[in-house]
Short mmCIF file of C-alpha atoms in Angstrom, two decimals:
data_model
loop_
_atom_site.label_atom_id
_atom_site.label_comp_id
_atom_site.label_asym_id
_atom_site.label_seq_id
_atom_site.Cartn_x
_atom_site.Cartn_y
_atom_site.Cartn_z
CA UNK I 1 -62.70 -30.80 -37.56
CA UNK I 2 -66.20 -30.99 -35.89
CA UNK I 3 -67.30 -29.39 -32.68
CA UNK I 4 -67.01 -31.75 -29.73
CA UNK I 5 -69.94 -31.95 -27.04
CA UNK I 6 -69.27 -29.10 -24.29
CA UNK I 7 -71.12 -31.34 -21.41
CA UNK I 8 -69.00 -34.45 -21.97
CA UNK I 9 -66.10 -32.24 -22.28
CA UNK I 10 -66.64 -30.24 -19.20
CA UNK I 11 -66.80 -33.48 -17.53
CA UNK I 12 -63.69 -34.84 -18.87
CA UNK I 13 -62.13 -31.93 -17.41
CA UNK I 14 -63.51 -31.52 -14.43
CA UNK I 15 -62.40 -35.04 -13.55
CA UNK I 16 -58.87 -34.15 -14.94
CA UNK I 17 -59.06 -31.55 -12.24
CA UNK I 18 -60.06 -33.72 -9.44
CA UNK I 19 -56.62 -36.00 -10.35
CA UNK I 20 -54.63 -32.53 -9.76
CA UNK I 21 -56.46 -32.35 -7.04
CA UNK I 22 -55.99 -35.82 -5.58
CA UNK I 23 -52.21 -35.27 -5.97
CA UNK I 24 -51.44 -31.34 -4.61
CA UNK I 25 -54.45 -31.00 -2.53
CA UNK I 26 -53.18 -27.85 -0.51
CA UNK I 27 -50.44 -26.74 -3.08
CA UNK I 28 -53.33 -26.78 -5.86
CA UNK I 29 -55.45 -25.11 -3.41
CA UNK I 30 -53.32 -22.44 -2.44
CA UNK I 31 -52.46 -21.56 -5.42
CA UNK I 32 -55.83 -21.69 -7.35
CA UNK I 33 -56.88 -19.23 -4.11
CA UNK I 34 -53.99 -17.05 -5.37
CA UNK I 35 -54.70 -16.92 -8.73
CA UNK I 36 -58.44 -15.91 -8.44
CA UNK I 37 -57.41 -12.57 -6.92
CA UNK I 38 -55.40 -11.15 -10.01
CA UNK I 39 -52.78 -12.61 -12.57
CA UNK I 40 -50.21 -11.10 -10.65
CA UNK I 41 -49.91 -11.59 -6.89
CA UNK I 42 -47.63 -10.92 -4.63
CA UNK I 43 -47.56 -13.51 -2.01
CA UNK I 44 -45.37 -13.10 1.37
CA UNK I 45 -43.18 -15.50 2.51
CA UNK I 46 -43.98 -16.94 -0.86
CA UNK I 47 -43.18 -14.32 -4.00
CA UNK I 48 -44.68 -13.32 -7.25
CA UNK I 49 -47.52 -15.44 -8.25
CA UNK I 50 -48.30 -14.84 -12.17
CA UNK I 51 -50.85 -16.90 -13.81
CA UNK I 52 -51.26 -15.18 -17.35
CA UNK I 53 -49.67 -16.65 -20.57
CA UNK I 54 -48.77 -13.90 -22.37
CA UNK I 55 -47.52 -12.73 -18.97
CA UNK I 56 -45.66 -15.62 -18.59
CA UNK I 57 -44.04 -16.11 -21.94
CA UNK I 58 -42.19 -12.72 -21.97
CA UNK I 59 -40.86 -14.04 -18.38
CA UNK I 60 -39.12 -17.35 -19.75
CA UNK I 61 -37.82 -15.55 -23.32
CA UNK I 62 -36.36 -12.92 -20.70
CA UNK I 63 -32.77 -14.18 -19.09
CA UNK I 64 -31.37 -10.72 -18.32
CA UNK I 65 -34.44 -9.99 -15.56
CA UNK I 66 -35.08 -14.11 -14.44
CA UNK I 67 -33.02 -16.98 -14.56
CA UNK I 68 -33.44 -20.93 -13.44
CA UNK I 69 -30.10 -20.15 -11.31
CA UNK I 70 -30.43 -18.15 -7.84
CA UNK I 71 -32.25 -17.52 -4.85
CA UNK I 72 -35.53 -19.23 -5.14
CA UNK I 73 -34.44 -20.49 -8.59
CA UNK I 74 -35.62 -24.20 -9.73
CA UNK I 75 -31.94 -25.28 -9.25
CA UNK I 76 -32.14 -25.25 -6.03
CA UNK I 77 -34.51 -28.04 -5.96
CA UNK I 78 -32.59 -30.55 -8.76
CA UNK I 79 -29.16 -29.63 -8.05
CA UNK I 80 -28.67 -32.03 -4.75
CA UNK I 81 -30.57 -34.88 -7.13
CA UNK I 82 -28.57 -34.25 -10.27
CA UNK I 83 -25.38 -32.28 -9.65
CA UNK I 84 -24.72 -29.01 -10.74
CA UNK I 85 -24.47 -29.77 -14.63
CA UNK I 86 -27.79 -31.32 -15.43
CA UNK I 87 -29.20 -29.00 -18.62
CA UNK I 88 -32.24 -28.28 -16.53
CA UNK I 89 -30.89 -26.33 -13.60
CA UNK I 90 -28.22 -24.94 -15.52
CA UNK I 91 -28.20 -21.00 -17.68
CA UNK I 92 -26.30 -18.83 -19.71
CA UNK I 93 -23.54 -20.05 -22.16
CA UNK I 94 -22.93 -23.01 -20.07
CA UNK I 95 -26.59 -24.52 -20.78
CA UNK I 96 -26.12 -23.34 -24.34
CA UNK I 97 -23.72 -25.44 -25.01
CA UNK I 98 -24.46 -28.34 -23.39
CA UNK I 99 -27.69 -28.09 -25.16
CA UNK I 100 -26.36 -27.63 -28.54
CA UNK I 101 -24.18 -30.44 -27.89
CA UNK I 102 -27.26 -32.75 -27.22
CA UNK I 103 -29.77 -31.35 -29.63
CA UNK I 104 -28.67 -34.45 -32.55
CA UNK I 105 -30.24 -36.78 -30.07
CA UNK I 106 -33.79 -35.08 -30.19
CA UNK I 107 -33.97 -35.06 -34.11
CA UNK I 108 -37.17 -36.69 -35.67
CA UNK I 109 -35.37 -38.93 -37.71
CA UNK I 110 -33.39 -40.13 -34.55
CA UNK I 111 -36.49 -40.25 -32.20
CA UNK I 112 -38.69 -41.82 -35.24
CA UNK I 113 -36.57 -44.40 -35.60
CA UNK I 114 -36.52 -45.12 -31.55
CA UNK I 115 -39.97 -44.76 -31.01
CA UNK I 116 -40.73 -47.23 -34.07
CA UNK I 117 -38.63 -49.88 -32.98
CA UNK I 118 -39.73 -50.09 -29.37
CA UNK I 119 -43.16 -48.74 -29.24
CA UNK I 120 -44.53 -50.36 -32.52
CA UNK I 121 -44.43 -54.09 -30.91
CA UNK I 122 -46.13 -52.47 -27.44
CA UNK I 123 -48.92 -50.73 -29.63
CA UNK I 124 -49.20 -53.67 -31.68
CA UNK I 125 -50.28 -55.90 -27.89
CA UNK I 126 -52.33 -53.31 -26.76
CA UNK I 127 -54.32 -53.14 -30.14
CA UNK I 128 -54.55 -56.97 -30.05
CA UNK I 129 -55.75 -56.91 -26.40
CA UNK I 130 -58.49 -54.47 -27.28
CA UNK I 131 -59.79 -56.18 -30.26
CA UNK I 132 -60.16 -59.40 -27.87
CA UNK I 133 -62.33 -56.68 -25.59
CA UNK I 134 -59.88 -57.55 -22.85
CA UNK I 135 -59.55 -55.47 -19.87
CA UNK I 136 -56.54 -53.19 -20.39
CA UNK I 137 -54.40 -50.97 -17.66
CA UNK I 138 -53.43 -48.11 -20.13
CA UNK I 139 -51.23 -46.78 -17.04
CA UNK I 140 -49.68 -50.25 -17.10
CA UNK I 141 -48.82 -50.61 -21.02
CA UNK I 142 -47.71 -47.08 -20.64
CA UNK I 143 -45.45 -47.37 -17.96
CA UNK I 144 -43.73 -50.33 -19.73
CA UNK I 145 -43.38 -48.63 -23.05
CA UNK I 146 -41.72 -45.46 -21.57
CA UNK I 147 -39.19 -47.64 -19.37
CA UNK I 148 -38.72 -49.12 -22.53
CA UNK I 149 -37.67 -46.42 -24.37
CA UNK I 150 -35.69 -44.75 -21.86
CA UNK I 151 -33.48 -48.03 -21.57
CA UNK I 152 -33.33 -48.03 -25.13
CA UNK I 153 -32.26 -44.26 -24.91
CA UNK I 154 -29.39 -44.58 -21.87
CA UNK I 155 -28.05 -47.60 -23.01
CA UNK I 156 -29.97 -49.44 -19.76
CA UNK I 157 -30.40 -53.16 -20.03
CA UNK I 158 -33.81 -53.99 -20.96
CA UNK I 159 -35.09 -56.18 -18.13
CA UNK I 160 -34.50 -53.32 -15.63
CA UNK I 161 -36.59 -51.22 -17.19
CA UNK I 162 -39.35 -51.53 -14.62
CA UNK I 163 -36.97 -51.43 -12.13
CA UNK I 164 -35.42 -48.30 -13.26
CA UNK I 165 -38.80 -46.09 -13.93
CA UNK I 166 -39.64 -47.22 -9.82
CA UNK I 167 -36.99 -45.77 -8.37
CA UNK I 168 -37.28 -42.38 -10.36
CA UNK I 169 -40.73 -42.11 -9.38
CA UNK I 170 -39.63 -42.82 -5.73
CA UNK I 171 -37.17 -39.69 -6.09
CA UNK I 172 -40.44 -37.95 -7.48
CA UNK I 173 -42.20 -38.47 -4.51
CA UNK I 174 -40.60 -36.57 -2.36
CA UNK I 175 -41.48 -33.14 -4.76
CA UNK I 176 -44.77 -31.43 -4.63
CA UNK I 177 -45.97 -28.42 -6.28
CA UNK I 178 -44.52 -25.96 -3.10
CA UNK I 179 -41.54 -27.94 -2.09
CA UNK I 180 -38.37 -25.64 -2.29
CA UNK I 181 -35.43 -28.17 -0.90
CA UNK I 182 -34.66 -31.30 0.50
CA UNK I 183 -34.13 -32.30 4.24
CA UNK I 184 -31.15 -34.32 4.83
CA UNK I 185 -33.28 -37.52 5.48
CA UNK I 186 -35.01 -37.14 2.63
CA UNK I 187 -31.80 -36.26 0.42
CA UNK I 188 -29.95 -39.67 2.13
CA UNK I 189 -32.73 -41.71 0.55
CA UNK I 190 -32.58 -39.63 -2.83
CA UNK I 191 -29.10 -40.43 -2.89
CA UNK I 192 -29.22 -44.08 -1.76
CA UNK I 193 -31.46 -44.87 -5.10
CA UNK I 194 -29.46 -42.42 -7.02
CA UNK I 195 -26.43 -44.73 -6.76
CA UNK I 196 -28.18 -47.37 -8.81
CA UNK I 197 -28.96 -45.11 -11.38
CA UNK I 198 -26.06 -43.30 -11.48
CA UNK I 199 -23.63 -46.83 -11.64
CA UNK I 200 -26.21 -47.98 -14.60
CA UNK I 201 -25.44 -45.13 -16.70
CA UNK I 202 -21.62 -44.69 -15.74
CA UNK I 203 -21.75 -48.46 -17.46
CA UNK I 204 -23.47 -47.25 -20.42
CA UNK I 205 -21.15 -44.42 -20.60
CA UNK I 206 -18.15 -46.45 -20.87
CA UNK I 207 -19.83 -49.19 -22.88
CA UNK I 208 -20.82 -46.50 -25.80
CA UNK I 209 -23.18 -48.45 -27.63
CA UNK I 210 -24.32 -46.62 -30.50
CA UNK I 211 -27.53 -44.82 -30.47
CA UNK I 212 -27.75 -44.02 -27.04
CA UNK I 213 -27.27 -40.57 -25.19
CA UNK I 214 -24.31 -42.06 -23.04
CA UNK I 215 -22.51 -43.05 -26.51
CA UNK I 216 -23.72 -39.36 -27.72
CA UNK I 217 -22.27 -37.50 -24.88
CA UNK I 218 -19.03 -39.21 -25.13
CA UNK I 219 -18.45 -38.65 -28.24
CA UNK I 220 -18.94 -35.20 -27.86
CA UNK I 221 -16.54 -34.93 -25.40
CA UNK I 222 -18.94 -34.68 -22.44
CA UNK I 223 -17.45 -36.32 -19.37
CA UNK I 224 -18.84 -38.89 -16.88
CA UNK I 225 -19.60 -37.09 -14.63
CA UNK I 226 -21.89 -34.60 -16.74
CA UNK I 227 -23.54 -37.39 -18.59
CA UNK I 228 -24.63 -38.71 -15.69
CA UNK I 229 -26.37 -35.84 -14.60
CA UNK I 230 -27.93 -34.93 -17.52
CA UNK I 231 -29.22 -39.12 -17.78
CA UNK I 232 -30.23 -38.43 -14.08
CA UNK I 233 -32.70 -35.03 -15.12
CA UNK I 234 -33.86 -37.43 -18.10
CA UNK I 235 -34.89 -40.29 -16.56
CA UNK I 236 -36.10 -38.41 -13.08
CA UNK I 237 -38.00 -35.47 -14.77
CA UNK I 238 -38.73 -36.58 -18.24
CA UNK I 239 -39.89 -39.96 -18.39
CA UNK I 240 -42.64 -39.40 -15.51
CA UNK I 241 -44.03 -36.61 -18.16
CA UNK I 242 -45.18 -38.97 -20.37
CA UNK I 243 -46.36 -41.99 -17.96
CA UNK I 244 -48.57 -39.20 -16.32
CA UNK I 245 -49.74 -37.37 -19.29
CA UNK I 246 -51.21 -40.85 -21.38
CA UNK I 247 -53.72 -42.35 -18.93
CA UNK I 248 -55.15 -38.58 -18.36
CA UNK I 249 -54.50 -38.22 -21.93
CA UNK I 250 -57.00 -41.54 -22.61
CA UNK I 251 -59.85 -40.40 -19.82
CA UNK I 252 -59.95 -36.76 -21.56
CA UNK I 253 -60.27 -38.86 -24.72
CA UNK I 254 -63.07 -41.26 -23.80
CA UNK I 255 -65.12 -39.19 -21.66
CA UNK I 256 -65.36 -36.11 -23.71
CA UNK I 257 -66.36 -38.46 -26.81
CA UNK I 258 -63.58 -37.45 -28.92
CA UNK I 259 -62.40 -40.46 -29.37
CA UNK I 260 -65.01 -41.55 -31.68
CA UNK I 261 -64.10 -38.72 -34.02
CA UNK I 262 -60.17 -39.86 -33.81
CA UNK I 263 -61.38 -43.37 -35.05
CA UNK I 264 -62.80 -41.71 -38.14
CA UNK I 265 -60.08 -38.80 -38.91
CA UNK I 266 -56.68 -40.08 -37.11
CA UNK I 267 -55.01 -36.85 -38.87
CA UNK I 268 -56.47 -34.79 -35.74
CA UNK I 269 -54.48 -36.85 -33.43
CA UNK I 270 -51.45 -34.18 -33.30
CA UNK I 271 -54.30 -31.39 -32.68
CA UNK I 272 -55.62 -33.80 -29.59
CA UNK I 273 -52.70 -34.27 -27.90
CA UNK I 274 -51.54 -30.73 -28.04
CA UNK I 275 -55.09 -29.66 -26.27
CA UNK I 276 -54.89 -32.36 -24.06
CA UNK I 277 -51.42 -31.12 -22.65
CA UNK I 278 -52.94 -27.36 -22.54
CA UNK I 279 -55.18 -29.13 -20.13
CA UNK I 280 -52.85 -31.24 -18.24
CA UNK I 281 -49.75 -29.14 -18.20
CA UNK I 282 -47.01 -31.17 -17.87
CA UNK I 283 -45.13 -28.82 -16.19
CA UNK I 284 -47.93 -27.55 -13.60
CA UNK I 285 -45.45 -24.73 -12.12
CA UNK I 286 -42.18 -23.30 -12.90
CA UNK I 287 -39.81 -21.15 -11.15
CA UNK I 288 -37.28 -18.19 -11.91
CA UNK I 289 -35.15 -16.51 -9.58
CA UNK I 290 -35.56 -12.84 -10.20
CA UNK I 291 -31.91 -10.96 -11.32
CA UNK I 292 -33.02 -7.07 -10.88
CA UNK I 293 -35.34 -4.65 -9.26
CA UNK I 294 -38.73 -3.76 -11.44
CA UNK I 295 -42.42 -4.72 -12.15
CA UNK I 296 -44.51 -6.96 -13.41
CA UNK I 297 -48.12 -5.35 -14.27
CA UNK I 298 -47.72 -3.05 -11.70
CA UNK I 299 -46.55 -5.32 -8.79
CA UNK I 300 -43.28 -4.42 -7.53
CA UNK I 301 -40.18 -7.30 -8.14
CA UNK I 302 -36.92 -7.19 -6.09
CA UNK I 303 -33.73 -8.86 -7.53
CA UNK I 304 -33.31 -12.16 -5.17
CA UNK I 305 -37.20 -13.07 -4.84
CA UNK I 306 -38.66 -15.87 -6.84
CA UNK I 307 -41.07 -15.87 -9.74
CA UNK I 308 -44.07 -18.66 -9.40
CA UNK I 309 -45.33 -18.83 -12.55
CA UNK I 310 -48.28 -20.88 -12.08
CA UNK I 311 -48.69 -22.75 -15.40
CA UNK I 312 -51.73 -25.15 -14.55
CA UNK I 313 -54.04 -22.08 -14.06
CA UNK I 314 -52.85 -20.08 -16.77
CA UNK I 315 -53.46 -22.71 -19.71
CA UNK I 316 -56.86 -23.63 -17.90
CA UNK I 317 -57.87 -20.21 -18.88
CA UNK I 318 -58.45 -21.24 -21.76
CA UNK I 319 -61.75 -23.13 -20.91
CA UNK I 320 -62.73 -27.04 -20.90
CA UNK I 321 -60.95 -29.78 -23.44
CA UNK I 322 -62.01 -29.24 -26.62
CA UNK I 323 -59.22 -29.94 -29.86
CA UNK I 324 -61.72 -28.50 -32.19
CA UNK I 325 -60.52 -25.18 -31.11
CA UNK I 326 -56.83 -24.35 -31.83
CA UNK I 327 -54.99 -24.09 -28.88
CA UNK I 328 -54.19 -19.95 -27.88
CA UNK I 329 -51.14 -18.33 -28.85
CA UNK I 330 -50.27 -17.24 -25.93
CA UNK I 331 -50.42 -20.98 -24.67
CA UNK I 332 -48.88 -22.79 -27.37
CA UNK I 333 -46.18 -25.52 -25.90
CA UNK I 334 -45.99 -23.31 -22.42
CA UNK I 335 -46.36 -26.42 -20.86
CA UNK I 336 -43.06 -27.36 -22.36
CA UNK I 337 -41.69 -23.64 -21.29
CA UNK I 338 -40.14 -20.95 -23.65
CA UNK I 339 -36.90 -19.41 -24.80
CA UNK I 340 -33.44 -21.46 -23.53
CA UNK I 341 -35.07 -23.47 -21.17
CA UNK I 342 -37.65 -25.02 -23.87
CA UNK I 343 -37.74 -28.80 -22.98
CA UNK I 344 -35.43 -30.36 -25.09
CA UNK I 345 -37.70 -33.54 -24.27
CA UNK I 346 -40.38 -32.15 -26.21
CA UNK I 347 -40.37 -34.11 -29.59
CA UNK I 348 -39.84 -37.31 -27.61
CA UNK I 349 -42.95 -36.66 -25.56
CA UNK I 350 -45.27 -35.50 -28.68
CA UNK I 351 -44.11 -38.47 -30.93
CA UNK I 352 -44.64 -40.79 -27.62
CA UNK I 353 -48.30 -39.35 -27.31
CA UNK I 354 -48.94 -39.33 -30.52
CA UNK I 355 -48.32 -43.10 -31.32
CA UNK I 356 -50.33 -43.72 -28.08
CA UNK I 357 -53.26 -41.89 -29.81
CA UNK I 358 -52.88 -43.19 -33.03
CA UNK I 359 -53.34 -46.82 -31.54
CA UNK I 360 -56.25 -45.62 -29.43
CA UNK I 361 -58.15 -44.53 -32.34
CA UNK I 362 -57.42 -47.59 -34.39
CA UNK I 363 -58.94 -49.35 -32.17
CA UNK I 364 -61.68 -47.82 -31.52
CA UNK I 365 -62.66 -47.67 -35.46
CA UNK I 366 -61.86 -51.14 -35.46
CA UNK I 367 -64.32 -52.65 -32.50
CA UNK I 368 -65.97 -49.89 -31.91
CA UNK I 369 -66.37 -47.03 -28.83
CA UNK I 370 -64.13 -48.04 -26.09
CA UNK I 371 -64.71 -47.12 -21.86
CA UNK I 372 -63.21 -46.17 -18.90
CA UNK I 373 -64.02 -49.66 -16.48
CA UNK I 374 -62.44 -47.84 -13.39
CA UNK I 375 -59.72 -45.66 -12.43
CA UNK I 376 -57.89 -44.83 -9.68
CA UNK I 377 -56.21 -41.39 -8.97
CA UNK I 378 -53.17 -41.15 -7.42
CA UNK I 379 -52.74 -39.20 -4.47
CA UNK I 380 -49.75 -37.18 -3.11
CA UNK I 381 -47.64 -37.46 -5.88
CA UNK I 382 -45.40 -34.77 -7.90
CA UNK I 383 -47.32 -35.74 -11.46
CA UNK I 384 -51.03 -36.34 -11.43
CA UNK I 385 -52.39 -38.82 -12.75
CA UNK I 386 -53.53 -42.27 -12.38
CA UNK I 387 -52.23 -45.22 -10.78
CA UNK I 388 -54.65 -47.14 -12.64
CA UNK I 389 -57.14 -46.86 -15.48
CA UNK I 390 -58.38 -49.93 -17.31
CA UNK I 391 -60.14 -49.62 -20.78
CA UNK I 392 -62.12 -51.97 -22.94
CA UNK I 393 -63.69 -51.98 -25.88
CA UNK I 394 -67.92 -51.82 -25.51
CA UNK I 395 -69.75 -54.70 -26.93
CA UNK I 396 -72.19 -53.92 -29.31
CA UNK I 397 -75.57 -55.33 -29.99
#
């Protein structure tokens, strides 16, 4: 793999910064304040602030001293959204065995043959819209494909698939990088466009078609009520992951140049798209409820306080985008977590990126560079990104 240009790429990420910034403008703030005074601070009123990712890592692989579930803990955020018994603000046996129950669904073979069958035809448009040099809304033909795929998933019928991704990103909105709960007005709204959601998949559930997680679930012996939550975390938590993640995925792409080097070795794709989420982080901060008395690098820990593990600035340590240089140890998939609590979403995300990719770089080797014609960051939103970026192929002399 060849070296990538360290201006371009330092402005690629700069801008990637200034969409963080655009969406958690005094969360981001606060935090990156934090984080410049050590990798560990302790922050009243607030708790433990740890920004290292080696640091981090033996936090999330360690469930007898942290867990999801507690004071302070992540569930207290997605419970009143999802129930109690949605995978992600579950632990201990309970989450293991809900997980094991859903882990056929997140097979490649499974998500290959998903992906394939809805996102081939979408790829196949946008690569027909770029070779006429059209303007093209990558956050658009995104958005579609992932709404796509999630009806597809849950059993949803098709032509509410826009419908369906709006009102989980209106449940989104209400989340930024420091909330820690609800108000009541704010959970009456929640809960108002929750019932849609929640009646679709109680459909799917007792429709069963095959294929879907619904049909999955029930065949597993996984009742109503806990399919629906775990459809709820899915489509509320997962599916914004990768609408957010492509657009900033395509501007890192375009404006660092390394595009042009995808169009003539596509085999680096899966390399690109793992740098590019070391620089976006998916998952920008996590939290852990701490479950005893000690320390972390020397900074005292009471059971009951909350662990920030601040994600975003511990990957960015890393320096600027640049795929030519493998991603660090410590960092590998953190953005995805570690240990129990590993995103079982993962695979769908990768393959989902990496078909985006693969379509970018085709083509771009087949009408040459393409270029960011405007974009538009959004602002005040739980993922960063855009809320528009529109691409086109350059004409050539």
């Amino acid at each position: 793999m060849t070296g990538i240009d360290a201006r371009a790429a330092r402005r690629a990420t700069r801008e990637d910064r200034r969409v963080v910034l655009h969406a958690h403008r005094a969360g981001y703030l606060a935090l990156r304040g934090i984080t410049r005074l050590g990798r560990v601070v302790r922050v009243p009123g607030l708790g433990v602030v740890v920004s290292d990712a080696a640091r981090m890592r033996q936090i999330l692989l360690d469930p007898v001293t942290y867990s999801k579930v507690g004071p302070g803990g992540s569930d207290r955020l997605w419970t009143p959204i999802i129930g109690p018994r949605g995978l992600l603000n579950m632990d201990g046996e309970e989450h293991a065995h809900l997980r094991r129950k859903l882990t056929p669904l997140f097979s490649q073979r499974f998500l290959r043959s998903i992906v394939d069958e809805v996102l081939t035809p979408e790829m196949d448009r946008f690569e027909d819209a770029m070779g006429r040099r059209e303007d093209v809304d990558v956050v658009a033909v995104i958005e579609r494909a992932a709404a796509l795929i999630i009806c597809r998933l849950t059993g949803y019928p098709e032509d509410d698939a826009a419908a369906q991704l709006a009102r989980a990103r209106e449940i989104l909105g209400f989340v930024t990088l420091t909330t820690k709960e609800f108000s009541d007005a704010q959970l009456a709204v929640v809960h108002e466009k929750l019932a849609v959601l929640n009646a679709s998949t109680r459909a799917a559930y007792r429709a069963a078609a095959p294929g879907t997680v619904p049909a999955l679930m029930r065949a597993e012996g996984i009742t109503e009520e806990d399919t629906v939550s775990v459809v709820t975390a899915m489509i509320v938590a997962g599916t914004e992951t990768i609408v957010s993640f492509v657009p900033r995925f395509t501007n890192l792409l375009i404006e660092s140049g390394h595009l042009d080097h995808l169009a003539r070795h596509p085999e680096d794709v899966p390399a690109a798209v793992a740098e590019a989420m070391r620089v976006t982080v998916p998952s920008p901060v996590m939290i852990r409820s701490v479950l005893r008395d000690h320390r972390v690098d020397g900074v005292r820990v009471r059971a009951g306080e909350r662990i920030i593990l601040a994600n975003i600035f511990a990957c960015a340590r890393a320096g600027d985008f640049d795929p030519s240089r493998p991603v660090p140890k410590e960092m590998r998939q953190l953005w995805f977590g570690a240990g129990a609590h590993f995103c079982i979403g993962m695979p769908l995300a990768a393959l989902e990126a990496e078909v985006f990719a693969a379509a970018l770089a085709r083509a771009a080797a087949a009408v040459g560079p393409l270029r960011v014609r405007s974009r538009v960051r959004k602002q005040r939103t739980m993922a960063a990104s855009y809320s528009r970026l529109v691409v086109r192929a350059e004409r050539t002399p």
